[in-house]
Amino acid sequence: MTEELEKGTLGEETLLEVKELNVYYGLIRAIKDVSFKVRKGEIVTLIGANGAGKTTTMQSITGLLHPKSGHIFYKGKELVGMPTHKIVKMGLTLVPEGRRVFAELTVYENLQMGGFTEKDRNKLKENLEMVYELFPRLGERRKQLAGALSGGEQQMLAIGRAMMCQPELLLLDEPVNGLDFQSTEFLYQLMGSYQQYGTLLFSSHILESICLTSDRVLVLEQGRISR
Ligand code: ATP
């Protein structure tokens, strides 16, 4: 084991540790003995083809799926068996694939909902300003219904909503999937400089995303980490 890895195992730097994880859909074993770590301040890409198990991994980390065996430690605490709302309160938020915004609510209302774990009104206001600064389009469209936004803007809203509770670890599942060139470039830029906001784990099936954004890459092939 390298010195760097040992530091990750024993030191405080490891934020997330997935250990020998196995997840099934009925008899189908979708995730096979998956182990990896994410250290504080890192930008890590989980790359894999369609069906490799990216979404299953992300949903297991956030308590939406229940592994058959294995462990998921966040800051040393076991997440397996913990309900999603508690996991969110611990500082870990997932933006799921497919930009699920509340279409009938305005941009502002969507963002307010993202800050539900933050009780301090001043902090909420600060976070809202931070999101509007990061995504000026959302500021311009704050009174519009989310359903009327473009695909790229909806993805920005979904990410902005997740950032409203200032997660220490943000998980993005296929954030640039199906987006136009401009929105993709914008999001790559944001993800590439995400260290200033926290730690980022995002999944992708696009190789380009690695060069533009990540500190480290995990390759998922048919439910296994191959590299
Ligand atoms: P994509 O990029 O296409 O979303 P992915 O890498 O996120 O792919 P998963 O969605 O995690 O992959 O799927 C992993 C495996 O589990 C695939 O073989 C898939 O067919 C299977 N799978 C996913 N969801 C279910 C389900 N609800 N029931 C049965 N099998 C499923």
mmCIF file of C-alpha atoms and ligand atoms in Angstrom:
data_model
loop_
_atom_site.group_PDB
_atom_site.id
_atom_site.type_symbol
_atom_site.label_atom_id
_atom_site.label_comp_id
_atom_site.label_asym_id
_atom_site.label_seq_id
_atom_site.Cartn_x
_atom_site.Cartn_y
_atom_site.Cartn_z
ATOM 1 C CA MET A 1 0.000 0.000 0.000
ATOM 2 C CA THR A 2 1.357 3.444 -0.865
ATOM 3 C CA GLU A 3 2.041 6.082 1.766
ATOM 4 C CA GLU A 4 -0.734 8.243 0.306
ATOM 5 C CA LEU A 5 -3.321 5.479 0.599
ATOM 6 C CA GLU A 6 -2.293 4.671 4.140
ATOM 7 C CA LYS A 7 -2.788 8.292 5.068
ATOM 8 C CA GLY A 8 -6.274 8.044 3.595
ATOM 9 C CA THR A 9 -7.067 4.940 5.626
ATOM 10 C CA LEU A 10 -5.826 6.190 8.938
ATOM 11 C CA GLY A 11 -5.877 9.980 8.730
ATOM 12 C CA GLU A 12 -8.753 12.416 8.866
ATOM 13 C CA GLU A 13 -8.580 13.165 5.183
ATOM 14 C CA THR A 14 -10.883 10.358 4.075
ATOM 15 C CA LEU A 15 -14.405 11.772 3.846
ATOM 16 C CA LEU A 16 -16.112 8.798 2.222
ATOM 17 C CA GLU A 17 -15.088 5.159 2.269
ATOM 18 C CA VAL A 18 -17.020 2.523 0.340
ATOM 19 C CA LYS A 19 -15.915 -0.932 1.385
ATOM 20 C CA GLU A 20 -16.677 -4.252 -0.327
ATOM 21 C CA LEU A 21 -20.108 -3.085 -1.376
ATOM 22 C CA ASN A 22 -22.557 -5.513 -2.999
ATOM 23 C CA VAL A 23 -25.930 -4.339 -4.293
ATOM 24 C CA TYR A 24 -28.570 -6.555 -5.887
ATOM 25 C CA TYR A 25 -31.760 -6.001 -7.864
ATOM 26 C CA GLY A 26 -33.506 -9.253 -7.074
ATOM 27 C CA LEU A 27 -31.060 -11.898 -8.256
ATOM 28 C CA ILE A 28 -29.022 -9.466 -10.351
ATOM 29 C CA ARG A 29 -25.776 -8.455 -8.676
ATOM 30 C CA ALA A 30 -25.326 -4.901 -9.929
ATOM 31 C CA ILE A 31 -22.438 -3.827 -7.661
ATOM 32 C CA LYS A 32 -19.692 -6.345 -6.966
ATOM 33 C CA ASP A 33 -17.276 -5.880 -4.068
ATOM 34 C CA VAL A 34 -16.820 -2.203 -4.827
ATOM 35 C CA SER A 35 -14.315 -0.349 -2.643
ATOM 36 C CA PHE A 36 -13.037 3.199 -2.987
ATOM 37 C CA LYS A 37 -12.345 6.359 -1.046
ATOM 38 C CA VAL A 38 -12.952 10.042 -1.528
ATOM 39 C CA ARG A 39 -10.729 12.409 0.401
ATOM 40 C CA LYS A 40 -11.626 15.864 1.600
ATOM 41 C CA GLY A 41 -11.283 18.519 -1.118
ATOM 42 C CA GLU A 42 -11.017 16.035 -3.994
ATOM 43 C CA ILE A 43 -12.883 16.040 -7.289
ATOM 44 C CA VAL A 44 -13.418 12.404 -8.209
ATOM 45 C CA THR A 45 -15.071 10.978 -11.311
ATOM 46 C CA LEU A 46 -16.804 7.614 -11.325
ATOM 47 C CA ILE A 47 -16.614 6.723 -14.984
ATOM 48 C CA GLY A 48 -18.379 3.830 -16.673
ATOM 49 C CA ALA A 49 -20.505 2.803 -19.624
ATOM 50 C CA ASN A 50 -24.295 2.648 -19.472
ATOM 51 C CA GLY A 51 -25.313 -0.055 -17.023
ATOM 52 C CA ALA A 52 -21.901 -0.157 -15.289
ATOM 53 C CA GLY A 53 -23.486 0.642 -11.927
ATOM 54 C CA LYS A 54 -22.876 4.367 -11.439
ATOM 55 C CA THR A 55 -26.435 5.252 -10.398
ATOM 56 C CA THR A 56 -26.656 2.174 -8.166
ATOM 57 C CA THR A 57 -23.462 3.251 -6.376
ATOM 58 C CA MET A 58 -24.652 6.843 -5.942
ATOM 59 C CA GLN A 59 -28.069 5.773 -4.668
ATOM 60 C CA SER A 60 -26.535 3.308 -2.222
ATOM 61 C CA ILE A 61 -24.279 6.009 -0.761
ATOM 62 C CA THR A 62 -27.292 8.264 -0.146
ATOM 63 C CA GLY A 63 -29.490 5.570 1.387
ATOM 64 C CA LEU A 64 -31.906 5.282 -1.545
ATOM 65 C CA LEU A 65 -30.846 1.686 -2.175
ATOM 66 C CA HIS A 66 -29.948 -0.882 0.442
ATOM 67 C CA PRO A 67 -26.781 -2.914 -0.129
ATOM 68 C CA LYS A 68 -26.805 -6.631 0.540
ATOM 69 C CA SER A 69 -23.364 -6.419 2.122
ATOM 70 C CA GLY A 70 -20.488 -4.040 2.643
ATOM 71 C CA HIS A 71 -19.983 -0.704 4.312
ATOM 72 C CA ILE A 72 -20.212 2.978 3.490
ATOM 73 C CA PHE A 73 -18.432 5.222 5.961
ATOM 74 C CA TYR A 74 -18.824 8.988 5.924
ATOM 75 C CA LYS A 75 -16.430 10.759 8.272
ATOM 76 C CA GLY A 76 -16.030 7.376 9.901
ATOM 77 C CA LYS A 77 -19.781 6.880 10.504
ATOM 78 C CA GLU A 78 -21.626 3.946 8.903
ATOM 79 C CA LEU A 79 -24.257 5.100 6.406
ATOM 80 C CA VAL A 80 -25.672 1.678 5.555
ATOM 81 C CA GLY A 81 -29.092 1.451 7.182
ATOM 82 C CA MET A 82 -29.354 5.196 7.756
ATOM 83 C CA PRO A 83 -32.343 7.023 6.187
ATOM 84 C CA THR A 84 -31.611 9.525 3.410
ATOM 85 C CA HIS A 85 -32.791 12.612 5.327
ATOM 86 C CA LYS A 86 -30.252 11.872 8.076
ATOM 87 C CA ILE A 87 -27.506 11.382 5.506
ATOM 88 C CA VAL A 88 -28.348 14.786 3.976
ATOM 89 C CA LYS A 89 -28.162 16.370 7.425
ATOM 90 C CA MET A 90 -24.662 14.937 7.806
ATOM 91 C CA GLY A 91 -23.559 17.043 4.822
ATOM 92 C CA LEU A 92 -23.894 14.652 1.886
ATOM 93 C CA THR A 93 -26.277 15.472 -0.973
ATOM 94 C CA LEU A 94 -27.047 13.749 -4.277
ATOM 95 C CA VAL A 95 -28.234 15.450 -7.450
ATOM 96 C CA PRO A 96 -29.838 12.508 -9.245
ATOM 97 C CA GLU A 97 -29.617 11.858 -12.957
ATOM 98 C CA GLY A 98 -32.340 13.591 -14.956
ATOM 99 C CA ARG A 99 -32.592 17.039 -13.359
ATOM 100 C CA ARG A 100 -35.530 16.448 -11.080
ATOM 101 C CA VAL A 101 -36.662 19.965 -10.271
ATOM 102 C CA PHE A 102 -40.127 20.916 -9.032
ATOM 103 C CA ALA A 103 -41.574 22.075 -12.364
ATOM 104 C CA GLU A 104 -44.611 23.843 -10.820
ATOM 105 C CA LEU A 105 -42.525 25.888 -8.406
ATOM 106 C CA THR A 106 -40.455 28.963 -9.259
ATOM 107 C CA VAL A 107 -36.669 28.925 -9.382
ATOM 108 C CA TYR A 108 -36.588 30.781 -6.060
ATOM 109 C CA GLU A 109 -38.998 28.308 -4.411
ATOM 110 C CA ASN A 110 -36.939 25.369 -5.644
ATOM 111 C CA LEU A 111 -33.829 26.897 -4.113
ATOM 112 C CA GLN A 112 -35.625 27.600 -0.829
ATOM 113 C CA MET A 113 -36.569 23.924 -0.631
ATOM 114 C CA GLY A 114 -32.916 22.976 -1.037
ATOM 115 C CA GLY A 115 -32.057 24.883 2.118
ATOM 116 C CA PHE A 116 -34.439 22.936 4.354
ATOM 117 C CA THR A 117 -31.678 21.719 6.675
ATOM 118 C CA GLU A 118 -30.423 25.269 7.293
ATOM 119 C CA LYS A 119 -32.332 26.994 10.088
ATOM 120 C CA ASP A 120 -30.311 30.222 10.174
ATOM 121 C CA ARG A 121 -32.145 32.742 7.924
ATOM 122 C CA ASN A 122 -29.038 34.850 7.353
ATOM 123 C CA LYS A 123 -27.071 31.797 6.303
ATOM 124 C CA LEU A 124 -29.893 30.848 3.916
ATOM 125 C CA LYS A 125 -29.787 34.298 2.368
ATOM 126 C CA GLU A 126 -26.018 34.053 1.982
ATOM 127 C CA ASN A 127 -26.324 30.653 0.333
ATOM 128 C CA LEU A 128 -28.966 31.979 -2.045
ATOM 129 C CA GLU A 129 -26.672 34.869 -3.042
ATOM 130 C CA MET A 130 -23.831 32.376 -3.545
ATOM 131 C CA VAL A 131 -26.025 30.260 -5.880
ATOM 132 C CA TYR A 132 -27.165 33.317 -7.852
ATOM 133 C CA GLU A 133 -23.554 34.451 -8.182
ATOM 134 C CA LEU A 134 -22.503 31.008 -9.367
ATOM 135 C CA PHE A 135 -25.438 30.640 -11.753
ATOM 136 C CA PRO A 136 -26.426 34.156 -12.903
ATOM 137 C CA ARG A 137 -29.126 32.649 -15.167
ATOM 138 C CA LEU A 138 -30.955 31.426 -12.073
ATOM 139 C CA GLY A 139 -30.866 34.921 -10.595
ATOM 140 C CA GLU A 140 -32.311 36.357 -13.781
ATOM 141 C CA ARG A 141 -35.055 33.749 -13.822
ATOM 142 C CA ARG A 142 -35.768 33.518 -10.108
ATOM 143 C CA LYS A 143 -39.502 34.218 -10.571
ATOM 144 C CA GLN A 144 -40.023 31.824 -13.472
ATOM 145 C CA LEU A 145 -41.438 28.330 -13.109
ATOM 146 C CA ALA A 146 -38.690 25.708 -13.101
ATOM 147 C CA GLY A 147 -40.585 23.716 -15.732
ATOM 148 C CA ALA A 148 -40.108 26.591 -18.191
ATOM 149 C CA LEU A 149 -36.283 26.481 -17.967
ATOM 150 C CA SER A 150 -34.054 24.842 -20.578
ATOM 151 C CA GLY A 151 -32.446 21.463 -19.811
ATOM 152 C CA GLY A 152 -29.140 23.127 -18.952
ATOM 153 C CA GLU A 153 -30.806 25.663 -16.685
ATOM 154 C CA GLN A 154 -32.760 22.910 -14.919
ATOM 155 C CA GLN A 155 -29.504 21.066 -14.251
ATOM 156 C CA MET A 156 -27.998 24.277 -12.853
ATOM 157 C CA LEU A 157 -31.087 24.644 -10.661
ATOM 158 C CA ALA A 158 -30.794 21.058 -9.430
ATOM 159 C CA ILE A 159 -27.138 21.645 -8.502
ATOM 160 C CA GLY A 160 -27.889 25.077 -7.030
ATOM 161 C CA ARG A 161 -30.683 23.565 -4.938
ATOM 162 C CA ALA A 162 -28.286 20.922 -3.591
ATOM 163 C CA MET A 163 -25.727 23.633 -2.772
ATOM 164 C CA MET A 164 -28.291 25.580 -0.717
ATOM 165 C CA CYS A 165 -27.501 23.395 2.298
ATOM 166 C CA GLN A 166 -23.741 23.692 1.628
ATOM 167 C CA PRO A 167 -23.018 19.974 1.451
ATOM 168 C CA GLU A 168 -19.532 18.956 2.447
ATOM 169 C CA LEU A 169 -19.715 16.179 -0.139
ATOM 170 C CA LEU A 170 -21.778 16.703 -3.285
ATOM 171 C CA LEU A 171 -22.659 13.746 -5.490
ATOM 172 C CA LEU A 172 -23.682 14.446 -9.078
ATOM 173 C CA ASP A 173 -25.048 11.547 -11.114
ATOM 174 C CA GLU A 174 -24.342 12.108 -14.825
ATOM 175 C CA PRO A 175 -24.598 15.918 -14.528
ATOM 176 C CA VAL A 176 -23.845 16.726 -18.174
ATOM 177 C CA ASN A 177 -25.920 13.970 -19.731
ATOM 178 C CA GLY A 178 -28.057 15.356 -22.565
ATOM 179 C CA LEU A 179 -26.957 18.972 -22.116
ATOM 180 C CA ASP A 180 -26.047 21.348 -24.927
ATOM 181 C CA PHE A 181 -22.412 22.346 -25.535
ATOM 182 C CA GLN A 182 -22.616 25.661 -23.687
ATOM 183 C CA SER A 183 -24.194 24.236 -20.524
ATOM 184 C CA THR A 184 -21.749 21.314 -20.570
ATOM 185 C CA GLU A 185 -18.746 23.663 -20.767
ATOM 186 C CA PHE A 186 -20.203 25.823 -17.987
ATOM 187 C CA LEU A 187 -20.705 22.838 -15.692
ATOM 188 C CA TYR A 188 -17.253 21.372 -16.436
ATOM 189 C CA GLN A 189 -15.784 24.708 -15.403
ATOM 190 C CA LEU A 190 -17.777 24.756 -12.180
ATOM 191 C CA MET A 191 -16.931 21.145 -11.336
ATOM 192 C CA GLY A 192 -13.238 21.705 -12.117
ATOM 193 C CA SER A 193 -13.047 24.449 -9.503
ATOM 194 C CA TYR A 194 -15.382 22.868 -6.970
ATOM 195 C CA GLN A 195 -12.713 22.616 -4.215
ATOM 196 C CA GLN A 196 -13.662 26.102 -3.013
ATOM 197 C CA TYR A 197 -17.141 24.805 -2.100
ATOM 198 C CA GLY A 198 -16.384 21.297 -0.880
ATOM 199 C CA THR A 199 -15.698 17.785 -2.136
ATOM 200 C CA LEU A 200 -17.210 16.418 -5.333
ATOM 201 C CA LEU A 201 -17.931 12.911 -6.580
ATOM 202 C CA PHE A 202 -19.613 12.796 -9.956
ATOM 203 C CA SER A 203 -20.396 10.051 -12.417
ATOM 204 C CA SER A 204 -20.036 10.176 -16.171
ATOM 205 C CA HIS A 205 -19.791 7.982 -19.211
ATOM 206 C CA ILE A 206 -17.941 10.707 -21.128
ATOM 207 C CA LEU A 207 -14.139 10.379 -21.096
ATOM 208 C CA GLU A 208 -13.674 14.069 -21.826
ATOM 209 C CA SER A 209 -15.034 14.909 -18.379
ATOM 210 C CA ILE A 210 -11.963 13.383 -16.729
ATOM 211 C CA CYS A 211 -9.381 15.629 -18.412
ATOM 212 C CA LEU A 212 -11.391 18.755 -17.772
ATOM 213 C CA THR A 213 -12.342 18.280 -14.182
ATOM 214 C CA SER A 214 -11.043 15.460 -12.011
ATOM 215 C CA ASP A 215 -8.256 14.958 -9.540
ATOM 216 C CA ARG A 216 -8.841 11.222 -9.682
ATOM 217 C CA VAL A 217 -10.822 8.675 -11.666
ATOM 218 C CA LEU A 218 -12.536 5.468 -10.643
ATOM 219 C CA VAL A 219 -13.413 3.160 -13.510
ATOM 220 C CA LEU A 220 -16.541 1.083 -13.045
ATOM 221 C CA GLU A 221 -16.966 -1.900 -15.381
ATOM 222 C CA GLN A 222 -19.931 -4.226 -15.059
ATOM 223 C CA GLY A 223 -20.351 -3.447 -11.398
ATOM 224 C CA ARG A 224 -16.659 -3.661 -10.480
ATOM 225 C CA ILE A 225 -13.989 -1.024 -9.970
ATOM 226 C CA SER A 226 -11.350 -1.951 -12.519
ATOM 227 C CA ARG A 227 -8.939 0.961 -11.937
HETATM 228 P P1 ATP B 1 -26.717 4.505 -16.877
HETATM 229 O O1 ATP B 1 -25.632 5.437 -17.228
HETATM 230 O O2 ATP B 1 -27.325 3.845 -18.072
HETATM 231 O O3 ATP B 1 -27.735 5.064 -15.926
HETATM 232 P P2 ATP B 1 -25.375 3.166 -14.681
HETATM 233 O O4 ATP B 1 -23.899 3.006 -14.787
HETATM 234 O O5 ATP B 1 -25.873 4.267 -13.840
HETATM 235 O O6 ATP B 1 -26.003 3.271 -16.134
HETATM 236 P P3 ATP B 1 -27.106 1.460 -13.144
HETATM 237 O O7 ATP B 1 -28.329 2.210 -13.511
HETATM 238 O O8 ATP B 1 -26.568 1.606 -11.780
HETATM 239 O O9 ATP B 1 -25.922 1.786 -14.179
HETATM 240 O O10 ATP B 1 -27.370 -0.081 -13.449
HETATM 241 C C1 ATP B 1 -26.445 -1.119 -13.082
HETATM 242 C C2 ATP B 1 -27.025 -2.466 -13.470
HETATM 243 O O11 ATP B 1 -28.195 -2.724 -12.670
HETATM 244 C C3 ATP B 1 -27.468 -2.569 -14.924
HETATM 245 O O12 ATP B 1 -27.179 -3.866 -15.366
HETATM 246 C C4 ATP B 1 -28.969 -2.335 -14.850
HETATM 247 O O13 ATP B 1 -29.621 -3.016 -15.900
HETATM 248 C C5 ATP B 1 -29.324 -2.921 -13.499
HETATM 249 N N1 ATP B 1 -30.475 -2.239 -12.906
HETATM 250 C C6 ATP B 1 -30.558 -0.931 -12.597
HETATM 251 N N2 ATP B 1 -31.745 -0.631 -12.032
HETATM 252 C C7 ATP B 1 -32.442 -1.800 -11.985
HETATM 253 C C8 ATP B 1 -33.737 -2.162 -11.504
HETATM 254 N N3 ATP B 1 -34.559 -1.279 -10.947
HETATM 255 N N4 ATP B 1 -34.101 -3.460 -11.628
HETATM 256 C C9 ATP B 1 -33.259 -4.386 -12.164
HETATM 257 N N5 ATP B 1 -32.034 -4.105 -12.621
HETATM 258 C C10 ATP B 1 -31.617 -2.833 -12.545
#
